[in-house]
mmCIF file of C-alpha atoms in Angstrom:
data_model
loop_
_atom_site.group_PDB
_atom_site.id
_atom_site.type_symbol
_atom_site.label_atom_id
_atom_site.label_comp_id
_atom_site.label_asym_id
_atom_site.label_seq_id
_atom_site.Cartn_x
_atom_site.Cartn_y
_atom_site.Cartn_z
ATOM 1 C CA MET B 298 26.585 78.464 -54.375
ATOM 2 C CA ASN B 299 30.027 77.983 -52.818
ATOM 3 C CA ARG B 300 28.916 74.630 -51.459
ATOM 4 C CA THR B 301 27.987 73.403 -54.938
ATOM 5 C CA LEU B 302 31.252 74.669 -56.428
ATOM 6 C CA THR B 303 33.238 73.055 -53.633
ATOM 7 C CA ALA B 304 31.467 69.717 -54.120
ATOM 8 C CA GLY B 305 32.190 69.827 -57.848
ATOM 9 C CA LEU B 306 35.884 70.564 -57.332
ATOM 10 C CA VAL B 307 36.155 67.863 -54.654
ATOM 11 C CA ALA B 308 34.587 65.317 -57.014
ATOM 12 C CA GLU B 309 36.973 66.185 -59.849
ATOM 13 C CA LEU B 310 40.118 66.139 -57.699
ATOM 14 C CA ARG B 311 39.006 62.941 -55.971
ATOM 15 C CA ALA B 312 38.544 61.254 -59.352
ATOM 16 C CA MET B 313 42.023 62.400 -60.461
ATOM 17 C CA ILE B 314 43.589 60.820 -57.380
ATOM 18 C CA ILE B 315 41.613 57.574 -57.507
ATOM 19 C CA ASP B 316 42.157 56.964 -61.229
ATOM 20 C CA GLY B 317 45.853 57.780 -60.960
ATOM 21 C CA THR B 318 45.882 60.978 -63.020
ATOM 22 C CA VAL B 319 47.614 62.436 -59.970
ATOM 23 C CA ALA B 320 49.736 59.600 -58.597
ATOM 24 C CA PRO B 321 50.442 59.093 -54.895
ATOM 25 C CA GLY B 322 53.163 61.496 -53.841
ATOM 26 C CA GLU B 323 52.579 63.880 -56.741
ATOM 27 C CA LYS B 324 51.661 67.500 -56.153
ATOM 28 C CA LEU B 325 48.162 68.685 -56.991
ATOM 29 C CA PRO B 326 47.731 71.801 -59.145
ATOM 30 C CA SER B 327 48.416 74.970 -57.159
ATOM 31 C CA GLU B 328 45.670 77.178 -55.735
ATOM 32 C CA SER B 329 46.220 79.686 -58.549
ATOM 33 C CA GLU B 330 45.989 76.971 -61.206
ATOM 34 C CA LEU B 331 42.777 75.555 -59.730
ATOM 35 C CA ILE B 332 41.233 79.031 -59.475
ATOM 36 C CA ALA B 333 42.061 79.820 -63.108
ATOM 37 C CA ARG B 334 41.080 76.386 -64.424
ATOM 38 C CA HIS B 335 37.749 76.106 -62.627
ATOM 39 C CA GLY B 336 36.752 79.731 -62.254
ATOM 40 C CA VAL B 337 36.259 79.438 -58.505
ATOM 41 C CA SER B 338 37.372 81.505 -55.531
ATOM 42 C CA ARG B 339 40.321 80.829 -53.260
ATOM 43 C CA THR B 340 37.835 79.966 -50.514
ATOM 44 C CA VAL B 341 36.302 77.217 -52.657
ATOM 45 C CA VAL B 342 39.718 75.752 -53.446
ATOM 46 C CA ARG B 343 40.758 75.728 -49.799
ATOM 47 C CA GLU B 344 37.485 74.157 -48.706
ATOM 48 C CA ALA B 345 37.872 71.453 -51.368
ATOM 49 C CA ILE B 346 41.429 70.656 -50.286
ATOM 50 C CA ALA B 347 40.356 70.545 -46.628
ATOM 51 C CA ARG B 348 37.601 68.063 -47.499
ATOM 52 C CA LEU B 349 40.029 65.843 -49.391
ATOM 53 C CA GLN B 350 42.389 65.979 -46.421
ATOM 54 C CA ALA B 351 39.547 64.790 -44.186
ATOM 55 C CA GLU B 352 38.982 61.868 -46.587
ATOM 56 C CA GLY B 353 42.638 60.875 -46.345
ATOM 57 C CA LEU B 354 43.316 61.563 -50.017
ATOM 58 C CA VAL B 355 45.468 64.698 -49.722
ATOM 59 C CA GLN B 356 48.226 65.944 -47.454
ATOM 60 C CA SER B 357 49.179 69.628 -47.475
ATOM 61 C CA ARG B 358 52.435 71.180 -46.367
ATOM 62 C CA ARG B 359 52.860 74.919 -45.886
ATOM 63 C CA GLY B 360 55.142 76.303 -48.543
ATOM 64 C CA ALA B 361 55.266 73.001 -50.434
ATOM 65 C CA GLY B 362 51.689 72.517 -51.680
ATOM 66 C CA SER B 363 49.165 69.697 -51.527
ATOM 67 C CA PHE B 364 50.071 66.113 -52.416
ATOM 68 C CA ALA B 365 48.000 63.079 -53.312
ATOM 69 C CA LEU B 366 48.054 60.192 -50.871
ATOM 70 C CA VAL B 367 47.445 56.541 -51.683
ATOM 71 C CA PRO B 368 43.697 56.030 -52.230
ATOM 72 C CA PRO B 369 41.975 53.089 -50.577
ATOM 73 C CA ALA B 370 42.152 49.897 -52.643
ATOM 74 C CA PRO B 371 38.837 48.985 -54.332
ATOM 75 C CA ASP B 372 38.729 45.695 -52.412
ATOM 76 C CA ALA B 373 39.657 47.204 -49.062
ATOM 77 C CA ALA B 374 36.153 47.002 -47.615
ATOM 78 C CA GLY B 375 36.282 46.469 -43.911
ATOM 79 C CA THR B 376 39.883 47.632 -43.511
ATOM 80 C CA ARG B 377 40.560 50.563 -41.256
ATOM 81 C CA PRO B 378 41.234 53.800 -43.180
ATOM 82 C CA VAL B 379 44.652 55.412 -42.735
ATOM 83 C CA ARG B 380 44.088 59.155 -42.570
ATOM 84 C CA THR B 381 45.792 60.827 -39.653
ATOM 85 C CA LEU B 382 49.353 60.887 -38.367
ATOM 86 C CA GLU B 383 48.171 58.782 -35.432
ATOM 87 C CA ASP B 384 46.781 56.195 -37.874
ATOM 88 C CA ARG B 385 50.116 56.002 -39.677
ATOM 89 C CA VAL B 386 52.068 55.622 -36.453
ATOM 90 C CA ALA B 387 49.678 52.862 -35.337
ATOM 91 C CA LEU B 388 50.094 51.114 -38.689
ATOM 92 C CA LEU B 389 53.880 51.175 -38.313
ATOM 93 C CA GLU B 390 53.513 49.679 -34.838
ATOM 94 C CA PHE B 391 51.419 46.894 -36.364
ATOM 95 C CA ARG B 392 54.016 46.306 -39.071
ATOM 96 C CA LEU B 393 56.749 46.127 -36.417
ATOM 97 C CA GLY B 394 54.990 43.080 -35.016
ATOM 98 C CA LEU B 395 54.615 41.471 -38.427
ATOM 99 C CA GLU B 396 57.394 42.198 -40.906
ATOM 100 C CA PRO B 397 60.526 41.337 -38.906
ATOM 101 C CA GLN B 398 59.353 37.714 -38.660
ATOM 102 C CA ALA B 399 58.474 37.701 -42.365
ATOM 103 C CA ALA B 400 62.006 38.930 -43.129
ATOM 104 C CA ALA B 401 63.506 36.222 -40.909
ATOM 105 C CA LEU B 402 61.562 33.525 -42.735
ATOM 106 C CA ALA B 403 62.509 35.045 -46.101
ATOM 107 C CA ALA B 404 66.182 34.684 -45.159
ATOM 108 C CA LEU B 405 65.606 30.954 -44.624
ATOM 109 C CA ARG B 406 63.211 30.201 -47.464
ATOM 110 C CA ARG B 407 63.680 32.655 -50.322
ATOM 111 C CA SER B 408 64.282 31.273 -53.797
ATOM 112 C CA PRO B 409 66.753 32.852 -56.237
ATOM 113 C CA ALA B 410 63.817 34.380 -58.137
ATOM 114 C CA GLN B 411 62.348 35.833 -54.950
ATOM 115 C CA LEU B 412 65.707 37.314 -53.949
ATOM 116 C CA ALA B 413 65.943 38.841 -57.420
ATOM 117 C CA ALA B 414 62.493 40.389 -56.944
ATOM 118 C CA ILE B 415 63.578 41.934 -53.632
ATOM 119 C CA GLY B 416 66.735 43.245 -55.287
ATOM 120 C CA GLY B 417 64.811 44.637 -58.230
ATOM 121 C CA ALA B 418 62.448 46.546 -55.954
ATOM 122 C CA LEU B 419 65.431 47.878 -54.003
ATOM 123 C CA ALA B 420 67.118 49.076 -57.201
ATOM 124 C CA GLY B 421 63.921 50.787 -58.334
ATOM 125 C CA PHE B 422 63.550 52.462 -54.960
ATOM 126 C CA ALA B 423 67.165 53.660 -54.917
ATOM 127 C CA ALA B 424 66.735 55.204 -58.386
ATOM 128 C CA SER B 425 63.556 57.117 -57.525
ATOM 129 C CA ALA B 426 64.821 59.843 -55.195
ATOM 130 C CA ALA B 427 63.422 62.568 -57.434
ATOM 131 C CA ASN B 428 60.035 60.887 -57.927
ATOM 132 C CA PRO B 429 57.984 60.468 -54.723
ATOM 133 C CA ALA B 430 55.253 58.487 -56.499
ATOM 134 C CA ALA B 431 57.750 55.973 -57.908
ATOM 135 C CA ALA B 432 59.565 55.787 -54.568
ATOM 136 C CA MET B 433 56.348 54.842 -52.793
ATOM 137 C CA ARG B 434 55.528 52.208 -55.414
ATOM 138 C CA HIS B 435 58.963 50.562 -55.232
ATOM 139 C CA ASP B 436 58.955 50.809 -51.424
ATOM 140 C CA PHE B 437 55.719 48.828 -51.280
ATOM 141 C CA GLU B 438 57.004 46.345 -53.878
ATOM 142 C CA PHE B 439 60.089 45.733 -51.717
ATOM 143 C CA HIS B 440 58.116 44.949 -48.573
ATOM 144 C CA GLN B 441 55.636 42.841 -50.525
ATOM 145 C CA ALA B 442 58.485 40.879 -52.128
ATOM 146 C CA VAL B 443 59.977 40.162 -48.696
ATOM 147 C CA ALA B 444 56.600 38.929 -47.436
ATOM 148 C CA GLN B 445 56.186 36.697 -50.484
ATOM 149 C CA ALA B 446 59.683 35.281 -49.970
ATOM 150 C CA SER B 447 58.711 34.241 -46.428
ATOM 151 C CA GLY B 448 56.915 31.239 -47.900
ATOM 152 C CA ASN B 449 53.931 31.973 -45.667
ATOM 153 C CA ALA B 450 50.875 33.082 -47.603
ATOM 154 C CA TYR B 451 49.419 34.865 -44.576
ATOM 155 C CA TYR B 452 52.270 37.397 -44.549
ATOM 156 C CA ALA B 453 51.972 38.008 -48.288
ATOM 157 C CA GLU B 454 48.208 38.285 -48.182
ATOM 158 C CA GLY B 455 48.319 40.516 -45.111
ATOM 159 C CA LEU B 456 50.553 43.066 -46.796
ATOM 160 C CA ALA B 457 48.576 42.843 -50.028
ATOM 161 C CA ARG B 458 45.454 43.554 -48.004
ATOM 162 C CA LEU B 459 47.001 46.670 -46.488
ATOM 163 C CA GLY B 460 48.085 47.801 -49.945
ATOM 164 C CA PRO B 461 50.376 50.742 -50.791
ATOM 165 C CA THR B 462 48.625 52.846 -48.159
ATOM 166 C CA MET B 463 50.810 51.084 -45.592
ATOM 167 C CA ILE B 464 53.815 53.057 -46.842
ATOM 168 C CA ALA B 465 54.186 56.108 -44.625
ATOM 169 C CA MET B 466 54.671 59.439 -46.351
ATOM 170 C CA PRO B 467 57.052 61.516 -44.212
ATOM 171 C CA ARG B 468 57.343 65.216 -44.897
ATOM 172 C CA ALA B 469 60.716 64.821 -46.610
ATOM 173 C CA ARG B 470 59.142 62.558 -49.221
ATOM 174 C CA LEU B 471 56.643 65.329 -49.966
ATOM 175 C CA GLY B 472 59.309 67.892 -50.701
ATOM 176 C CA GLU B 473 59.481 69.588 -47.303
ATOM 177 C CA GLY B 474 62.802 70.584 -45.805
ATOM 178 C CA SER B 475 66.108 71.613 -47.317
ATOM 179 C CA PRO B 476 67.544 69.694 -50.292
ATOM 180 C CA ALA B 477 70.302 68.347 -48.039
ATOM 181 C CA TYR B 478 67.742 67.095 -45.535
ATOM 182 C CA ARG B 479 65.742 65.331 -48.281
ATOM 183 C CA GLU B 480 68.880 63.713 -49.714
ATOM 184 C CA ASP B 481 70.011 62.488 -46.287
ATOM 185 C CA PHE B 482 66.530 61.172 -45.527
ATOM 186 C CA PHE B 483 66.329 59.216 -48.754
ATOM 187 C CA ALA B 484 69.889 57.887 -48.572
ATOM 188 C CA GLN B 485 69.233 56.590 -45.058
ATOM 189 C CA SER B 486 66.025 54.879 -46.167
ATOM 190 C CA VAL B 487 67.817 53.206 -49.088
ATOM 191 C CA HIS B 488 70.577 52.068 -46.720
ATOM 192 C CA GLU B 489 68.012 50.488 -44.395
ATOM 193 C CA HIS B 490 66.318 48.628 -47.259
ATOM 194 C CA ALA B 491 69.705 47.436 -48.516
ATOM 195 C CA GLY B 492 70.495 46.041 -45.055
ATOM 196 C CA ILE B 493 67.306 43.981 -45.140
ATOM 197 C CA HIS B 494 68.106 42.704 -48.627
ATOM 198 C CA ASP B 495 71.686 41.801 -47.725
ATOM 199 C CA ALA B 496 70.684 39.854 -44.615
ATOM 200 C CA ILE B 497 68.119 37.885 -46.627
ATOM 201 C CA ALA B 498 70.719 37.234 -49.335
ATOM 202 C CA ASP B 499 73.145 36.001 -46.643
ATOM 203 C CA ALA B 500 70.497 33.613 -45.244
ATOM 204 C CA ASP B 501 70.759 35.422 -41.898
ATOM 205 C CA PRO B 502 67.314 35.302 -40.246
ATOM 206 C CA GLU B 503 68.315 37.192 -37.097
ATOM 207 C CA GLY B 504 70.022 39.878 -39.140
ATOM 208 C CA ALA B 505 67.047 40.191 -41.481
ATOM 209 C CA ALA B 506 64.602 40.538 -38.582
ATOM 210 C CA SER B 507 66.849 43.078 -36.879
ATOM 211 C CA ALA B 508 67.299 45.106 -40.079
ATOM 212 C CA MET B 509 63.565 45.160 -40.745
ATOM 213 C CA ARG B 510 62.807 46.126 -37.151
ATOM 214 C CA ALA B 511 65.365 48.958 -37.272
ATOM 215 C CA HIS B 512 63.966 50.233 -40.570
ATOM 216 C CA LEU B 513 60.363 50.328 -39.361
ATOM 217 C CA ALA B 514 61.365 51.964 -36.067
ATOM 218 C CA ALA B 515 63.302 54.606 -38.020
ATOM 219 C CA SER B 516 60.307 55.125 -40.320
ATOM 220 C CA ARG B 517 58.150 55.763 -37.269
ATOM 221 C CA ARG B 518 60.618 58.376 -35.998
ATOM 222 C CA ARG B 519 60.889 60.065 -39.392
ATOM 223 C CA LEU B 520 57.137 60.348 -39.665
ATOM 224 C CA GLY B 521 57.149 63.030 -37.002
ATOM 225 C CA ALA B 522 60.631 64.429 -37.602
ATOM 226 C CA ASN B 523 61.074 68.155 -37.948
ATOM 227 C CA PRO B 524 62.982 68.750 -41.201
ATOM 228 C CA GLY B 525 66.055 70.975 -41.175
ATOM 229 C CA ARG B 526 65.740 74.209 -43.091
#
């Protein structure tokens, strides 16, 4: 009986994440809400959340709740799923070998419209500190805009292929840690993105590559950082 109830709850929550009812970075209903809404036991709820975690659709943090992750893109057949912390670290290592060169080329080749797109994504990101889902969306838009400004379709298509799932979701972005820690984390991330934008605007390829490399290296460190309490 529990197995059937768990499967039903998993299917409903999975559908909510995939269709965007619960956006990436948003918190799922609490255990108590799911119990009351679906008439199931706490065991069923916890089993359902554990299954969604195994599928890479949910990340849970003690004391903070469970949050939706970016679902796989419908056309992502054949791409490697990003589920574990090790997967996310490996993806950042891959991006470190890719995006600094894209940023360098963007500094040399970007058009005024492409620079405006990078700036617009940066502004959206900077304004979304209180909205993890919006922050993730604008973060991806920023990196995609840089790749498009490189003038090399392989960079743009490569990032589009990875999709929003390439954006790491550190614990601070999921509401863990003290308010001061979360504010410092976000301010630092905005500062790093601004450095990339400014170097591209200044037509400084070495500076753009260096700023992108520093940002991705910092993202890798933050992924495993222990938030201050």
